[in-house]
Amino acid sequence: MEALPSFDELMDLAKENPEAFDILKQDICEEAIMCSSDIMRDRLWAQQSYIDRLVDSCKNPLHSNIKLMQELATQMHKFQFALIKTTDEEPQSAEIIPLDRYRRA
């Protein structure tokens, strides 16, 4: 992957040439997706499509940032829930066997 331009360079590009900035953004996203595993690629394309549609529905850059932050918070909440999900089932017990028993002398 190519090195990302500095924040200031990206900001200048976005102000001076928004079309070139969008092309650069699309190229960087495409390159990142294409570098991913075959298994993840379709999911990443779908996620990028969703993000693009979300941003297209916004009125200005601040609105886009707010909507993207809300989406990120929603995704993080889902991820957190998946990690700490509790169930009504009783925890399963397991016999813990020390590995020393199986070491050869």
PDB file of C-alpha atoms in Angstrom:
ATOM      1  CA  MET A   1       0.000   0.000   0.000  1.00  0.00           C
ATOM      2  CA  GLU A   2       1.133   3.523  -0.763  1.00  0.00           C
ATOM      3  CA  ALA A   3       1.906   5.905   2.079  1.00  0.00           C
ATOM      4  CA  LEU A   4      -1.046   8.071   3.030  1.00  0.00           C
ATOM      5  CA  PRO A   5      -0.481  11.799   2.449  1.00  0.00           C
ATOM      6  CA  SER A   6      -0.262  13.958   5.553  1.00  0.00           C
ATOM      7  CA  PHE A   7      -3.416  15.342   7.119  1.00  0.00           C
ATOM      8  CA  ASP A   8      -2.572  18.840   5.905  1.00  0.00           C
ATOM      9  CA  GLU A   9      -2.045  17.600   2.332  1.00  0.00           C
ATOM     10  CA  LEU A  10      -5.366  15.755   2.436  1.00  0.00           C
ATOM     11  CA  MET A  11      -7.122  18.819   3.843  1.00  0.00           C
ATOM     12  CA  ASP A  12      -5.649  21.036   1.112  1.00  0.00           C
ATOM     13  CA  LEU A  13      -6.629  18.546  -1.575  1.00  0.00           C
ATOM     14  CA  ALA A  14     -10.188  18.321  -0.226  1.00  0.00           C
ATOM     15  CA  LYS A  15     -10.500  22.116  -0.280  1.00  0.00           C
ATOM     16  CA  GLU A  16      -8.800  22.755  -3.637  1.00  0.00           C
ATOM     17  CA  ASN A  17      -9.947  19.731  -5.604  1.00  0.00           C
ATOM     18  CA  PRO A  18     -12.801  17.769  -3.977  1.00  0.00           C
ATOM     19  CA  GLU A  19     -13.119  15.461  -7.001  1.00  0.00           C
ATOM     20  CA  ALA A  20      -9.437  14.446  -6.792  1.00  0.00           C
ATOM     21  CA  PHE A  21      -9.838  13.939  -3.034  1.00  0.00           C
ATOM     22  CA  ASP A  22     -12.812  11.610  -3.606  1.00  0.00           C
ATOM     23  CA  ILE A  23     -10.874   9.658  -6.232  1.00  0.00           C
ATOM     24  CA  LEU A  24      -7.915   9.298  -3.871  1.00  0.00           C
ATOM     25  CA  LYS A  25     -10.245   8.172  -1.067  1.00  0.00           C
ATOM     26  CA  GLN A  26     -11.880   5.580  -3.341  1.00  0.00           C
ATOM     27  CA  ASP A  27      -8.477   4.327  -4.531  1.00  0.00           C
ATOM     28  CA  ILE A  28      -7.188   3.937  -0.979  1.00  0.00           C
ATOM     29  CA  CYS A  29     -10.346   2.098   0.118  1.00  0.00           C
ATOM     30  CA  GLU A  30     -10.220  -0.181  -2.916  1.00  0.00           C
ATOM     31  CA  GLU A  31      -6.551  -0.960  -2.332  1.00  0.00           C
ATOM     32  CA  ALA A  32      -7.214  -1.815   1.320  1.00  0.00           C
ATOM     33  CA  ILE A  33     -10.130  -4.068   0.399  1.00  0.00           C
ATOM     34  CA  MET A  34      -8.183  -5.806  -2.361  1.00  0.00           C
ATOM     35  CA  CYS A  35      -5.360  -6.517   0.121  1.00  0.00           C
ATOM     36  CA  SER A  36      -7.774  -8.314   2.439  1.00  0.00           C
ATOM     37  CA  SER A  37      -8.441 -12.033   2.438  1.00  0.00           C
ATOM     38  CA  ASP A  38     -10.867 -13.525  -0.064  1.00  0.00           C
ATOM     39  CA  ILE A  39     -13.182 -14.420   2.809  1.00  0.00           C
ATOM     40  CA  MET A  40     -13.476 -10.809   4.003  1.00  0.00           C
ATOM     41  CA  ARG A  41     -13.507  -9.023   0.653  1.00  0.00           C
ATOM     42  CA  ASP A  42     -17.260  -9.286  -0.048  1.00  0.00           C
ATOM     43  CA  ARG A  43     -18.128  -8.092   3.462  1.00  0.00           C
ATOM     44  CA  LEU A  44     -15.748  -5.160   3.136  1.00  0.00           C
ATOM     45  CA  TRP A  45     -17.205  -4.148  -0.248  1.00  0.00           C
ATOM     46  CA  ALA A  46     -20.688  -4.270   1.282  1.00  0.00           C
ATOM     47  CA  GLN A  47     -19.549  -2.201   4.264  1.00  0.00           C
ATOM     48  CA  GLN A  48     -17.875   0.354   1.977  1.00  0.00           C
ATOM     49  CA  SER A  49     -21.028   0.594  -0.126  1.00  0.00           C
ATOM     50  CA  TYR A  50     -23.062   1.224   3.019  1.00  0.00           C
ATOM     51  CA  ILE A  51     -20.618   3.914   4.189  1.00  0.00           C
ATOM     52  CA  ASP A  52     -20.690   5.592   0.762  1.00  0.00           C
ATOM     53  CA  ARG A  53     -24.495   5.696   0.779  1.00  0.00           C
ATOM     54  CA  LEU A  54     -24.513   7.040   4.330  1.00  0.00           C
ATOM     55  CA  VAL A  55     -22.073   9.833   3.441  1.00  0.00           C
ATOM     56  CA  ASP A  56     -23.968  10.646   0.216  1.00  0.00           C
ATOM     57  CA  SER A  57     -27.125  11.251   2.256  1.00  0.00           C
ATOM     58  CA  CYS A  58     -25.398  13.871   4.435  1.00  0.00           C
ATOM     59  CA  LYS A  59     -25.664  17.609   3.946  1.00  0.00           C
ATOM     60  CA  ASN A  60     -22.077  18.620   4.743  1.00  0.00           C
ATOM     61  CA  PRO A  61     -18.774  17.223   6.083  1.00  0.00           C
ATOM     62  CA  LEU A  62     -19.742  17.790   9.719  1.00  0.00           C
ATOM     63  CA  HIS A  63     -23.000  15.911   9.196  1.00  0.00           C
ATOM     64  CA  SER A  64     -21.010  13.076   7.558  1.00  0.00           C
ATOM     65  CA  ASN A  65     -18.654  12.878  10.533  1.00  0.00           C
ATOM     66  CA  ILE A  66     -21.541  12.765  12.998  1.00  0.00           C
ATOM     67  CA  LYS A  67     -23.333  10.022  11.044  1.00  0.00           C
ATOM     68  CA  LEU A  68     -20.113   7.997  10.679  1.00  0.00           C
ATOM     69  CA  MET A  69     -19.380   8.352  14.399  1.00  0.00           C
ATOM     70  CA  GLN A  70     -22.909   7.171  15.220  1.00  0.00           C
ATOM     71  CA  GLU A  71     -22.439   4.176  12.922  1.00  0.00           C
ATOM     72  CA  LEU A  72     -19.086   3.358  14.513  1.00  0.00           C
ATOM     73  CA  ALA A  73     -20.640   3.553  17.984  1.00  0.00           C
ATOM     74  CA  THR A  74     -23.440   1.213  16.880  1.00  0.00           C
ATOM     75  CA  GLN A  75     -20.949  -1.283  15.456  1.00  0.00           C
ATOM     76  CA  MET A  76     -18.799  -1.125  18.599  1.00  0.00           C
ATOM     77  CA  HIS A  77     -21.896  -1.729  20.737  1.00  0.00           C
ATOM     78  CA  LYS A  78     -22.767  -4.812  18.674  1.00  0.00           C
ATOM     79  CA  PHE A  79     -19.180  -6.040  18.959  1.00  0.00           C
ATOM     80  CA  GLN A  80     -19.155  -5.478  22.730  1.00  0.00           C
ATOM     81  CA  PHE A  81     -22.476  -7.284  23.088  1.00  0.00           C
ATOM     82  CA  ALA A  82     -21.134 -10.249  21.107  1.00  0.00           C
ATOM     83  CA  LEU A  83     -18.082 -10.429  23.362  1.00  0.00           C
ATOM     84  CA  ILE A  84     -19.923 -10.267  26.677  1.00  0.00           C
ATOM     85  CA  LYS A  85     -23.204 -11.865  25.677  1.00  0.00           C
ATOM     86  CA  THR A  86     -24.770 -13.692  28.586  1.00  0.00           C
ATOM     87  CA  THR A  87     -27.033 -16.672  28.250  1.00  0.00           C
ATOM     88  CA  ASP A  88     -29.576 -18.334  30.483  1.00  0.00           C
ATOM     89  CA  GLU A  89     -27.682 -21.596  30.246  1.00  0.00           C
ATOM     90  CA  GLU A  90     -25.717 -22.884  33.194  1.00  0.00           C
ATOM     91  CA  PRO A  91     -21.966 -22.606  32.691  1.00  0.00           C
ATOM     92  CA  GLN A  92     -20.412 -25.877  31.656  1.00  0.00           C
ATOM     93  CA  SER A  93     -17.874 -27.384  33.975  1.00  0.00           C
ATOM     94  CA  ALA A  94     -14.646 -28.934  32.814  1.00  0.00           C
ATOM     95  CA  GLU A  95     -12.003 -31.022  34.475  1.00  0.00           C
ATOM     96  CA  ILE A  96      -8.703 -29.168  34.516  1.00  0.00           C
ATOM     97  CA  ILE A  97      -5.760 -31.502  34.122  1.00  0.00           C
ATOM     98  CA  PRO A  98      -2.288 -30.153  34.901  1.00  0.00           C
ATOM     99  CA  LEU A  99       0.094 -30.667  31.988  1.00  0.00           C
ATOM    100  CA  ASP A 100       2.831 -31.997  34.328  1.00  0.00           C
ATOM    101  CA  ARG A 101       1.066 -35.362  34.354  1.00  0.00           C
ATOM    102  CA  TYR A 102       1.781 -35.816  30.673  1.00  0.00           C
ATOM    103  CA  ARG A 103       5.370 -34.610  30.524  1.00  0.00           C
ATOM    104  CA  ARG A 104       7.998 -37.222  29.917  1.00  0.00           C
ATOM    105  CA  ALA A 105      10.651 -37.545  32.562  1.00  0.00           C
TER     106      ALA A 105
END
